[in-house]
CSV table of C-alpha atoms in Angstrom, one decimal:
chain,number,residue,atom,x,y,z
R,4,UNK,CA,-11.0,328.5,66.4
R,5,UNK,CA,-9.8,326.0,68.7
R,6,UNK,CA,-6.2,326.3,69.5
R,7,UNK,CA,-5.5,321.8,68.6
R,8,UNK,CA,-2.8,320.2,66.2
R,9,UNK,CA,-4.3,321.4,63.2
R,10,UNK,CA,-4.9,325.0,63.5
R,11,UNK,CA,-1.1,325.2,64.9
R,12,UNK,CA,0.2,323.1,62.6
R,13,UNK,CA,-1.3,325.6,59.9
R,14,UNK,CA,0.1,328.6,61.6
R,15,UNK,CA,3.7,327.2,61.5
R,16,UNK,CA,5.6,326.5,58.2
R,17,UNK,CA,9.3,325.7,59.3
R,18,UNK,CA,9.9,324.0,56.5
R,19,UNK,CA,9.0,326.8,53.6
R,20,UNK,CA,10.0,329.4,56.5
R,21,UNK,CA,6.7,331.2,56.4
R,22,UNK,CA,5.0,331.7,60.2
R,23,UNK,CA,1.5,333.8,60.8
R,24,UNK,CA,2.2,336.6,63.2
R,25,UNK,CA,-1.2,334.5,65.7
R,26,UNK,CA,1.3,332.4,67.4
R,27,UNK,CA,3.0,335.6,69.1
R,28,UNK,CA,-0.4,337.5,70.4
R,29,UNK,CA,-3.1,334.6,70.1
R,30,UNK,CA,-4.1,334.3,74.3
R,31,UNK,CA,-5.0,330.8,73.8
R,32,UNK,CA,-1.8,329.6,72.4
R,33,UNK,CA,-0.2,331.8,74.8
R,34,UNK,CA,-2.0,329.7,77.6
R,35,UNK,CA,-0.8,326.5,75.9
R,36,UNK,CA,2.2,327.6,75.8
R,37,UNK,CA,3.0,327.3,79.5
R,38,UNK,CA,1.5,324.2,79.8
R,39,UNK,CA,3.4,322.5,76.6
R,40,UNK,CA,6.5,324.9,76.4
R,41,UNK,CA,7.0,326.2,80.1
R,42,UNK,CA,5.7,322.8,81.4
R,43,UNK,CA,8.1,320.4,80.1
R,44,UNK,CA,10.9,321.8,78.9
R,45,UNK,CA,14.6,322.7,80.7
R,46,UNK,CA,14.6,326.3,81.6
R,47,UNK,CA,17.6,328.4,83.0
R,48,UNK,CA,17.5,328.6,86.8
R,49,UNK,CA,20.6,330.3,88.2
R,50,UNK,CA,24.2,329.7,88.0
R,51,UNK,CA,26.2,328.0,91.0
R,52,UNK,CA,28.1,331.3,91.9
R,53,UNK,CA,25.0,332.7,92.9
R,54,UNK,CA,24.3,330.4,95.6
R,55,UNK,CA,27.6,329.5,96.6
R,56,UNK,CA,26.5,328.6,100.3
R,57,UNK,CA,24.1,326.6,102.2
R,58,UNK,CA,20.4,328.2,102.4
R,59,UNK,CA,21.4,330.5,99.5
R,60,UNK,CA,18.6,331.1,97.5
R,61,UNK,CA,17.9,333.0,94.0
R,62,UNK,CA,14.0,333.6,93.1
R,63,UNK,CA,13.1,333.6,89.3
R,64,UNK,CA,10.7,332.4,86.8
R,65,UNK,CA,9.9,328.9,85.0
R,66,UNK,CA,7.5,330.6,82.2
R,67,UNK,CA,4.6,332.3,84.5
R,68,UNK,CA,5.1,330.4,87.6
R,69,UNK,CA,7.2,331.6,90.3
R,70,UNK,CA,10.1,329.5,91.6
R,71,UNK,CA,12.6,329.3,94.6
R,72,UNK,CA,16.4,327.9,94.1
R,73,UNK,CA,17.7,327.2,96.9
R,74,UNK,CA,21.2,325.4,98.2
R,75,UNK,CA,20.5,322.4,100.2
R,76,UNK,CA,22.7,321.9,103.3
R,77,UNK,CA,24.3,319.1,101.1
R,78,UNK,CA,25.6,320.8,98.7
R,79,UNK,CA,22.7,320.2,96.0
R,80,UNK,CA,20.4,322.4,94.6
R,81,UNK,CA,16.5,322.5,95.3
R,82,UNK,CA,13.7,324.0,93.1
R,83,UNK,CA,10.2,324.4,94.1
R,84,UNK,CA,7.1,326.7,93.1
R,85,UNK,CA,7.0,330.1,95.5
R,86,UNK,CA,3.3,329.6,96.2
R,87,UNK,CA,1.9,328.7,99.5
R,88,UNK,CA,0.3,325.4,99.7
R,89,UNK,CA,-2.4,327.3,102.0
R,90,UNK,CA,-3.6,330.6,99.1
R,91,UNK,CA,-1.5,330.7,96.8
R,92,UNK,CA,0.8,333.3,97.6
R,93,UNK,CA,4.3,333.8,97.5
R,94,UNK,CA,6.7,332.3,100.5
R,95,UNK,CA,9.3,334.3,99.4
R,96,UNK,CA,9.2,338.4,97.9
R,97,UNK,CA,13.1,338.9,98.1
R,98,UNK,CA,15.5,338.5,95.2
R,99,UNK,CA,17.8,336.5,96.5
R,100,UNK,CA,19.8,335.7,99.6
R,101,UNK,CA,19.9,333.0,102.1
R,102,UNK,CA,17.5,331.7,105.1
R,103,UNK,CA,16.9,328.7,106.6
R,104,UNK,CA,12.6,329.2,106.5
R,105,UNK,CA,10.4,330.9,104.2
R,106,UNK,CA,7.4,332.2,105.9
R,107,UNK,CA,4.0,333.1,104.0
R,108,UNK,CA,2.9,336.4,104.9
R,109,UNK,CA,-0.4,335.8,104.8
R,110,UNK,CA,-1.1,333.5,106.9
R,111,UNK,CA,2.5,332.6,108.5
R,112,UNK,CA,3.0,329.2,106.9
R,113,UNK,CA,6.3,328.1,107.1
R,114,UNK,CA,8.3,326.1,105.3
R,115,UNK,CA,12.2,325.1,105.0
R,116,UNK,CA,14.7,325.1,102.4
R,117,UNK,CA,13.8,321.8,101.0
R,118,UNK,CA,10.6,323.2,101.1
R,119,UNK,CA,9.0,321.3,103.8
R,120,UNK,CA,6.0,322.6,106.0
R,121,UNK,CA,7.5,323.1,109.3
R,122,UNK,CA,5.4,325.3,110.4
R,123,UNK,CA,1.7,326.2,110.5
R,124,UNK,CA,0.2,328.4,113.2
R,125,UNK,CA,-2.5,328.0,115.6
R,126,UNK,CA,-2.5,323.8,114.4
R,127,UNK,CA,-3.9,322.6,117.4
R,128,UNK,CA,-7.0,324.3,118.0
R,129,UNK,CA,-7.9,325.3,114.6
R,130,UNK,CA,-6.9,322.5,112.9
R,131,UNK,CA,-6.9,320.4,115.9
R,132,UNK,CA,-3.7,318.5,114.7
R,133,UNK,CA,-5.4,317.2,111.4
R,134,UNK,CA,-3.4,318.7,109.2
R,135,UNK,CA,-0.7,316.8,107.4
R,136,UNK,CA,2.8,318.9,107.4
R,137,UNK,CA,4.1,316.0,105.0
R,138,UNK,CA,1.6,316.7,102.6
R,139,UNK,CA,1.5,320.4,102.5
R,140,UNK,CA,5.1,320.6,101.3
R,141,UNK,CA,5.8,323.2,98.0
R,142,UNK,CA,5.8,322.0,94.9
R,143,UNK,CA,8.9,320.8,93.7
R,144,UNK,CA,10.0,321.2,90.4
R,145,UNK,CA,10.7,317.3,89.2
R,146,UNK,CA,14.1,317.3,88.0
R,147,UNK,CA,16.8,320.0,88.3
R,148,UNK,CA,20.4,319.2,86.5
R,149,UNK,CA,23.2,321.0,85.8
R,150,UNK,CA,25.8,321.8,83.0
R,151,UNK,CA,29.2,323.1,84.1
R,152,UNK,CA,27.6,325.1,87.1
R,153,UNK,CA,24.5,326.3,84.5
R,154,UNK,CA,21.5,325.1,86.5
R,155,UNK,CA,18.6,324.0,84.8
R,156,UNK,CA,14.8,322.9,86.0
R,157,UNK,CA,12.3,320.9,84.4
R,158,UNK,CA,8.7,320.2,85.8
R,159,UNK,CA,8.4,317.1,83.6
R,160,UNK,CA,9.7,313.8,85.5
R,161,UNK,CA,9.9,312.0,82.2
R,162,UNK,CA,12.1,314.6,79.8
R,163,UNK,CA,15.5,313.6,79.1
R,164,UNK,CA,18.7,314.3,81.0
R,165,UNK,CA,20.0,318.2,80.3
R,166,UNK,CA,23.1,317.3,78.6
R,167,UNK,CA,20.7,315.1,76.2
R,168,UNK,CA,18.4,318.0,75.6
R,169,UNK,CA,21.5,321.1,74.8
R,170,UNK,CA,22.8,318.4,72.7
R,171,UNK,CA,25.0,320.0,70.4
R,172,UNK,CA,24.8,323.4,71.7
R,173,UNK,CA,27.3,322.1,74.6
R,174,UNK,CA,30.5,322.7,72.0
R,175,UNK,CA,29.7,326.1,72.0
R,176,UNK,CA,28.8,326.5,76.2
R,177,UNK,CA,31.9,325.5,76.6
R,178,UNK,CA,33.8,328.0,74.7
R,179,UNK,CA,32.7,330.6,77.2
R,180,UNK,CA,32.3,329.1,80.5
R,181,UNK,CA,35.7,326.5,80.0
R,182,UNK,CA,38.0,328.9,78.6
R,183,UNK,CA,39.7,329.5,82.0
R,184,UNK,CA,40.9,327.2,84.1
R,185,UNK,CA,38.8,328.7,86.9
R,186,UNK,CA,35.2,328.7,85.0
R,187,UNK,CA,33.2,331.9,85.4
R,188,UNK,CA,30.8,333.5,88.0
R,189,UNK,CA,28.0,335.2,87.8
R,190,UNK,CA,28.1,338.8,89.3
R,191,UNK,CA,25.6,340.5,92.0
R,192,UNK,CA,22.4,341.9,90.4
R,193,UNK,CA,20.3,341.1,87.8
R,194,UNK,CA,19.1,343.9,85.4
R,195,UNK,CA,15.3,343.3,84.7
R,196,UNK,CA,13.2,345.2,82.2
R,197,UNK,CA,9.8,344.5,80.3
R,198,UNK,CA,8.9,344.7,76.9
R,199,UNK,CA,5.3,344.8,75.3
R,200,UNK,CA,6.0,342.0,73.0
R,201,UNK,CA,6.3,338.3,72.8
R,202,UNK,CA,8.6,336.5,74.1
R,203,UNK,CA,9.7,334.6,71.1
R,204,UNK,CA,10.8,337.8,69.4
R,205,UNK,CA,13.9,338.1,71.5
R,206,UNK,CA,14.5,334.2,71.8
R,207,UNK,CA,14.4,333.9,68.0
R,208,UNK,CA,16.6,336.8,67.3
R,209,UNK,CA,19.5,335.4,69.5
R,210,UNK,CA,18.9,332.0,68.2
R,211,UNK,CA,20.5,333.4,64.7
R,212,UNK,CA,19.2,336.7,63.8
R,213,UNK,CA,22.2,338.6,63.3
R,214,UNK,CA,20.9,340.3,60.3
R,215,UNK,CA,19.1,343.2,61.6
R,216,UNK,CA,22.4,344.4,63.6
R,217,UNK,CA,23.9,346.0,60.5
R,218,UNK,CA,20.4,348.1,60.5
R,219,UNK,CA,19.0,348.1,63.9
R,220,UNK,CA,22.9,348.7,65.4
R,221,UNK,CA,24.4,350.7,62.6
R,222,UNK,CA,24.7,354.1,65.1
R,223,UNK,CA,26.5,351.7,67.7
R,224,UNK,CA,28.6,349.1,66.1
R,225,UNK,CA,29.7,351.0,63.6
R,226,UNK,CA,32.1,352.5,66.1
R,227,UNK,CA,34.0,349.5,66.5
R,228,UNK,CA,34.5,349.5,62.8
R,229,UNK,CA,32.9,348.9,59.1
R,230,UNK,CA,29.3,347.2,58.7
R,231,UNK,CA,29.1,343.1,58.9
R,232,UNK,CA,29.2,341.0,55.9
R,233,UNK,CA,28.1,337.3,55.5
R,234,UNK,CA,31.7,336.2,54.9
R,235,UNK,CA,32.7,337.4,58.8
R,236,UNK,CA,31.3,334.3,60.4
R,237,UNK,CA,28.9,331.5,60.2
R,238,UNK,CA,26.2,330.4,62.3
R,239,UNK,CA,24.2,326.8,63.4
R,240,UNK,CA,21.1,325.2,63.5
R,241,UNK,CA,20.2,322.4,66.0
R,242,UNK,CA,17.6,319.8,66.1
R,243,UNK,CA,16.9,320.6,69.1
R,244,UNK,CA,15.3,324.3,68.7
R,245,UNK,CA,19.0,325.8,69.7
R,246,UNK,CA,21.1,327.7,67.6
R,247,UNK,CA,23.9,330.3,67.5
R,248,UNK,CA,25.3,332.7,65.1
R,249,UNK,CA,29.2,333.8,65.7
R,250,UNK,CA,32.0,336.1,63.9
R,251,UNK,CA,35.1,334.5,63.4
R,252,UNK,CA,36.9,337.5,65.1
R,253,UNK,CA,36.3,339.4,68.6
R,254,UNK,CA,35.5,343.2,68.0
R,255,UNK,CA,38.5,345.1,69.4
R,256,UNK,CA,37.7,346.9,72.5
R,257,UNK,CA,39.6,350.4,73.6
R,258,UNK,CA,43.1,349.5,74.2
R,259,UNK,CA,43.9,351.5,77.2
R,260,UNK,CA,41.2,350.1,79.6
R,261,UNK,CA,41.1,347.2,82.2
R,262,UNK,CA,38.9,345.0,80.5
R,263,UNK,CA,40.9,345.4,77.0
R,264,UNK,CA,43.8,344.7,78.6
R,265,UNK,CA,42.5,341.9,80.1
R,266,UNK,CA,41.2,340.5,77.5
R,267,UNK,CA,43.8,340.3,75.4
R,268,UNK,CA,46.6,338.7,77.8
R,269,UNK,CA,44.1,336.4,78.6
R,270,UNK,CA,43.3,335.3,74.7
R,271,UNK,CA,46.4,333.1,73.7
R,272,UNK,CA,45.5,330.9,76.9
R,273,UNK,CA,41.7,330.8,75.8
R,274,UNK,CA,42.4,329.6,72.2
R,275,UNK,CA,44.8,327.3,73.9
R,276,UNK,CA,42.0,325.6,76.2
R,277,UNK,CA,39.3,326.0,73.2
R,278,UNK,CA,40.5,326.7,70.0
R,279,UNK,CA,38.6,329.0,68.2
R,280,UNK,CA,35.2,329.2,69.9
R,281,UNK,CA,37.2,331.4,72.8
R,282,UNK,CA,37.3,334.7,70.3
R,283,UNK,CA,34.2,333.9,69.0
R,284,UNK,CA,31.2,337.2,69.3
R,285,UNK,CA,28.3,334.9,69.7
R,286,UNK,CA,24.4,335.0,70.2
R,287,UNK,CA,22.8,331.9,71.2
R,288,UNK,CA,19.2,330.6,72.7
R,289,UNK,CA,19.0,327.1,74.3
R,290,UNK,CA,15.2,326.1,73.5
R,291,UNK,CA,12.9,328.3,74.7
R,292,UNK,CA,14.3,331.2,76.6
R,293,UNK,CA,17.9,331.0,77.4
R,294,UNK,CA,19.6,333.0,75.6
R,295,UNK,CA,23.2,335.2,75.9
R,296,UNK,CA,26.1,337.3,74.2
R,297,UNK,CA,29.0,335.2,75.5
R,298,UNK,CA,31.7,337.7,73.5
R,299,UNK,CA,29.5,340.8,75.5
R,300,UNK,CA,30.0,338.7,78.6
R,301,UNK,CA,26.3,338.7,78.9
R,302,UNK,CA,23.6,335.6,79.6
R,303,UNK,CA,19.6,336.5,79.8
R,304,UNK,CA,16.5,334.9,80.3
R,305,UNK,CA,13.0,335.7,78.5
R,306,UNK,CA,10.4,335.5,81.4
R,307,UNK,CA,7.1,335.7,79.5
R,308,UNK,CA,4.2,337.9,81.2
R,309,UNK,CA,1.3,337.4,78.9
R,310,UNK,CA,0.3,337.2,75.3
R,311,UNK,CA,2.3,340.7,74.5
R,312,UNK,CA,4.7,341.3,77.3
R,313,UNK,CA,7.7,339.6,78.9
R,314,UNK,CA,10.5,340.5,81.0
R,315,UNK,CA,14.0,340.2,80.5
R,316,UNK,CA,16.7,339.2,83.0
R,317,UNK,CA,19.8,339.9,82.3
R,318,UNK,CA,23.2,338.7,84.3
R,319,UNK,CA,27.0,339.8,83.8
R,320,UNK,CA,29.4,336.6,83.7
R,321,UNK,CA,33.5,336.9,84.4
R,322,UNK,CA,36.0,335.0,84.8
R,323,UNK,CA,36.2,334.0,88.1
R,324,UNK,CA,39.5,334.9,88.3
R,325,UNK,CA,39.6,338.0,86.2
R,326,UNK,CA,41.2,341.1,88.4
R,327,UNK,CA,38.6,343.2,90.1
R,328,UNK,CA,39.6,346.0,87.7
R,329,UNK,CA,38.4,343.9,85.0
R,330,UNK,CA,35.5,343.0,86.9
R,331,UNK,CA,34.4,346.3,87.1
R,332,UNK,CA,35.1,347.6,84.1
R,333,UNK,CA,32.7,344.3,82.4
R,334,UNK,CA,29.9,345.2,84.0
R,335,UNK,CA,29.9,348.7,83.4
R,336,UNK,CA,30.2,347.7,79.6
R,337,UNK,CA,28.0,345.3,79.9
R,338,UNK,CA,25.2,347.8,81.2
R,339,UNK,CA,26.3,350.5,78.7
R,340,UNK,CA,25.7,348.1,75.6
R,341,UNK,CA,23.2,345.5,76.7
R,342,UNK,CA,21.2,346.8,79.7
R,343,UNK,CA,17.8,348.8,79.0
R,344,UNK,CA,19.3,352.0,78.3
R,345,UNK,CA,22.3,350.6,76.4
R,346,UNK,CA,23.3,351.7,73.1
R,347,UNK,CA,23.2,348.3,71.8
R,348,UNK,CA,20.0,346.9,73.8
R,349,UNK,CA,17.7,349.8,73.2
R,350,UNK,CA,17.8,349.4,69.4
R,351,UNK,CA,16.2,345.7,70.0
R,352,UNK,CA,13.5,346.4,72.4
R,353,UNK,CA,12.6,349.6,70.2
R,354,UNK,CA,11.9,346.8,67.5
R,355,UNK,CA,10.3,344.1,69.4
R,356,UNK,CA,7.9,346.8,71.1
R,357,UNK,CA,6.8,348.3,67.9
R,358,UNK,CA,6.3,345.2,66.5
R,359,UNK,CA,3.5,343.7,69.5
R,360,UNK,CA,2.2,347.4,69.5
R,361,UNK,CA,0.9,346.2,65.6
R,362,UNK,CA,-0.1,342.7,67.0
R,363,UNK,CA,-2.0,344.1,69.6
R,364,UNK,CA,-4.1,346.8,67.6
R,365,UNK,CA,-4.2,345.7,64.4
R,366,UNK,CA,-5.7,343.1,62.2
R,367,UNK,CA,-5.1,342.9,58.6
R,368,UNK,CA,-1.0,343.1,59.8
R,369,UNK,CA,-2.3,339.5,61.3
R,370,UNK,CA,-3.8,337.8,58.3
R,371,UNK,CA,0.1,338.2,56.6
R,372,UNK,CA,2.6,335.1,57.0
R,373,UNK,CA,6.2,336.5,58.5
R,374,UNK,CA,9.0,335.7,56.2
R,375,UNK,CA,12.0,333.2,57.3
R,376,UNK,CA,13.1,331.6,54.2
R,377,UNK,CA,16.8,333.3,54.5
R,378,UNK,CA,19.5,330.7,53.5
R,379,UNK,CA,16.6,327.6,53.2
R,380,UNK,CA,19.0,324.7,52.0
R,381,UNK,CA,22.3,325.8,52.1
R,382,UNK,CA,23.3,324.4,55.8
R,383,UNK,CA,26.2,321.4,55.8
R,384,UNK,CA,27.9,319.6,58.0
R,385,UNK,CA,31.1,321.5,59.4
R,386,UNK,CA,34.4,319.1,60.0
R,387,UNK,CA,34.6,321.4,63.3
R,388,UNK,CA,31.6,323.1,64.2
R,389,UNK,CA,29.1,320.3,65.3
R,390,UNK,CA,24.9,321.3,64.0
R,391,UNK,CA,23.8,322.6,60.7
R,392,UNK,CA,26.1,324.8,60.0
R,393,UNK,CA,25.5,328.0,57.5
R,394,UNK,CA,29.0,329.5,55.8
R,395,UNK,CA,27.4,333.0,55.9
R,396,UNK,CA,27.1,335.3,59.4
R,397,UNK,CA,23.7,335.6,58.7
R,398,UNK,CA,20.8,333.1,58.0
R,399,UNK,CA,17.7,331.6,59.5
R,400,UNK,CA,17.7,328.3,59.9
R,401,UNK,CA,18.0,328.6,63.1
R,402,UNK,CA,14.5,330.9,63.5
R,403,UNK,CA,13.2,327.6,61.6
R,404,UNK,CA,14.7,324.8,63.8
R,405,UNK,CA,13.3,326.7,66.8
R,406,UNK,CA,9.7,327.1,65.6
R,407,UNK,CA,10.2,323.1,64.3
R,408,UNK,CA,10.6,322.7,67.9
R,409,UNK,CA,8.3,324.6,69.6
R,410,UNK,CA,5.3,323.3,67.3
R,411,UNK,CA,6.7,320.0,68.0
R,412,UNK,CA,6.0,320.6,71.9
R,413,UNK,CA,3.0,322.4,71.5
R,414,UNK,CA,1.1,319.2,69.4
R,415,UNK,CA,2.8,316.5,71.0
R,416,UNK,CA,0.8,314.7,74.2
R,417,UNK,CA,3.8,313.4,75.8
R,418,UNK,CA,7.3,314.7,75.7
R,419,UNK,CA,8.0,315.3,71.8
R,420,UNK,CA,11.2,313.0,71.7
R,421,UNK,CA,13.7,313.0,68.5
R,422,UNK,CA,13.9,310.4,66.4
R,423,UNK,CA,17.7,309.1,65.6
R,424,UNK,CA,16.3,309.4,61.5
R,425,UNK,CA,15.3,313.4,61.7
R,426,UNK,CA,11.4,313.0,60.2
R,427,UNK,CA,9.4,316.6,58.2
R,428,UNK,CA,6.5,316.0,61.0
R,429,UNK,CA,4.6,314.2,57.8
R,430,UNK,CA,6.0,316.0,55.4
R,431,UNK,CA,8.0,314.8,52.2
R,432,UNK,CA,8.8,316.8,48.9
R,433,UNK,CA,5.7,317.0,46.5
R,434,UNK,CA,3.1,316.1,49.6
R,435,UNK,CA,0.6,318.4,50.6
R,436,UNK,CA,1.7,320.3,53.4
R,437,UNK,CA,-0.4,320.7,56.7
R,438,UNK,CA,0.7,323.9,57.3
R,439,UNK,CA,0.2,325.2,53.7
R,440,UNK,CA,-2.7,327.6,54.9
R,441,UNK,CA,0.6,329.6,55.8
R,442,UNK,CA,1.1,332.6,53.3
């Protein structure tokens, strides 16, 4: 069946919250995906602490496509694809760390940190001069922008401005990287690990599933006291695709450690700077695959890898001006909740694996539409906390305002702007639906 507006559209009903399991293991939408999703919307490239200095660089991921950030002598930041204008290979195989020139091992192109071909051997007597250095340059990804030292790219030239696009979803950044006077940083080393499943499993879940942790979690979280209920927080929805889920009230850490300590002489001042958003236990996704656990001190990115697999980068943030005790001790919680062996962590990708083993092998477990009707109509304005807001902890609106989003990107030609009078994609109550085929 070909993979156009229509069949989508009947694989995705945000609005009765009822989704076929084809959009996370079809290859064909998978392939769209990175032209419609990857292609043209702002993904997560690095924070500023991690390239603090001229020539620093960080190598990641814009969906499939690998990409170098690099400091400019300036002061700005520079993106561009880390593929050699010559094969295709990569200019750079480190992680991170700074140079002035990346050279191609393959053939020994070289190029600068602005990515500029600087150099290209044997040019005069096998290209006899007749190759343009000016017009060999990497790709550059078209806009890169920045939120409070959060830097973001976007290979579309025509999308709107970052702060535009995280819209609402900027109230609740700033809870976690403004509640110091100092900011945060990002600490050395990225913890990566890959799970055979689809990447939206993990960005959906963060965008407001906090209903599977009283299940999934119940051997881990249980230690810090009795199970959640609805009443213990709220969560949001945003037109945009974003959304977050938070408890009022931070889970209280061992008393007689550094980061406990910390923590709590540290708290009057953060509800000071922020109000309430500064205790807040959070999980969040910015539209597609930026995602974190600001009260776990933890930020992440879903790199897909195919149909049924992606990889998951996730980064420790501080205070940057926490003690080096505290320092310490965060990261070493960090890895002992949320890193691949955590107690915490393990529990999700135990899920998200079993669930693209079914995708993968089976069939009938296919032909069944996934359920997301939790909370459908209950969301109101909040006099403080700006989206859709839900009174109960758990809910899934924003599972619905995401998949409203992406389907919005994947059948839209140009870049799928919002209109200022929020529109049902042609639906209205008593019409047929386009996406009825969805049961």
């Amino acid at each position: 069946m070909a993979v156009d507006a229509e069949y989508l559209s009947s694989l995705v009903n945000w609005k009765e919250g009822l989704i076929s399991p084809e959009i996370f293991i079809d290859p064909e939408i998978y392939r769209l995906e990175q032209e419609k999703i990857f292609g043209r919307s702002w993904l997560f490239l690095a924070h500023d602490s991690m390239i603090p200095k001229a020539n620093d660089f960080f190598a990641t991921y814009m969906g499939g496509d690998p990409v170098l950030v690099v400091r400019q002598p300036d002061g700005g930041v520079a993106a561009f694809l880390n593929v050699c204008r010559h094969r295709g290979m990569k200019v750079c195989r480190a992680e991170s760390g700074n140079t002035r020139t990346f050279m191609c091992t393959y053939h020994g192109w070289t190029y600068d940190s602005a990515g500029e071909l600087v150099g290209v051997p044997n040019l005069d007597d096998a290209y006899y001069n007749d190759l343009s250095l000016k017009e060999n340059g990497l790709v550059k990804v078209a806009q890169i922008d920045s939120y409070k030292g959060l830097i973001f790219g976007n290979f579309d030239a025509s999308a709107p401005p970052l702060a535009e696009y995280l819209g609402d979803l900027k109230y609740y950044i700033d809870g976690w990287v403004d509640h110091t006077e100092n900011g945060i940083e990002v600490l050395p080393g990225v913890v990566k690990w890959t799970i055979n499943a689809n990447w939206k499993l993990a960005a959906e879940q963060f965008v407001g599933d906090t209903y599977h942790a009283p299940t999934s979690h119940a051997s881990s979280l249980l230690m810090f006291g009795p199970a959640f209920a609805g009443k213990d927080g709220g969560h949001v929805a945003m037109r945009e695709g974003h959304g977050e889920s938070f408890l009022f009230e931070r889970l209280t850490r061992f008393e007689d450690d550094p980061l406990g300590q910390y923590n709590e002489a540290r708290s009057r001042a953060a509800r000071e700077r922020v109000g309430e958003r500064a205790e807040f236990v959070a999980n969040f996704t910015a539209f597609p695959t930026f995602s974190g656990l600001p009260g776990s001190a933890n930020i992440r990115v879903w790199h897909p890898k195919g149909p049924n697999k992606f990889e998951i980068w996730s980064f420790t943030v501080v205070d940057k001006d926490a003690p080096e005790a505290a320092r310490r001790a965060q990261q070493v919680s960090a890895s002992f909740t949320e890193g691949p062996a955590g107690v915490v962590e393990t529990d999700d990708g135990e899920n998200w694996g079993l669930i693209g083993n079914i995708l993968e092998h089976g069939h009938q477990a296919r032909k069944m539409a996934w359920n997301y009707e939790m909370g459908r109509g209950r969301t109101r304005e909040h006099e403080q906390f700006p989206g859709e807001y839900g009174d109960s902890f758990f809910g899934e609106d924003g599972q619905r305002a995401f998949y409203r989003r992406w389907l919005e990107f994947m059948i839209s030609d140009a870049w799928p702007s919002i209109p200022e009078e929020p529109q049902d994609l042609g639906l209205t109550e008593g019409s047929s639906s386009p996406t009825g085929g969805v049961r």
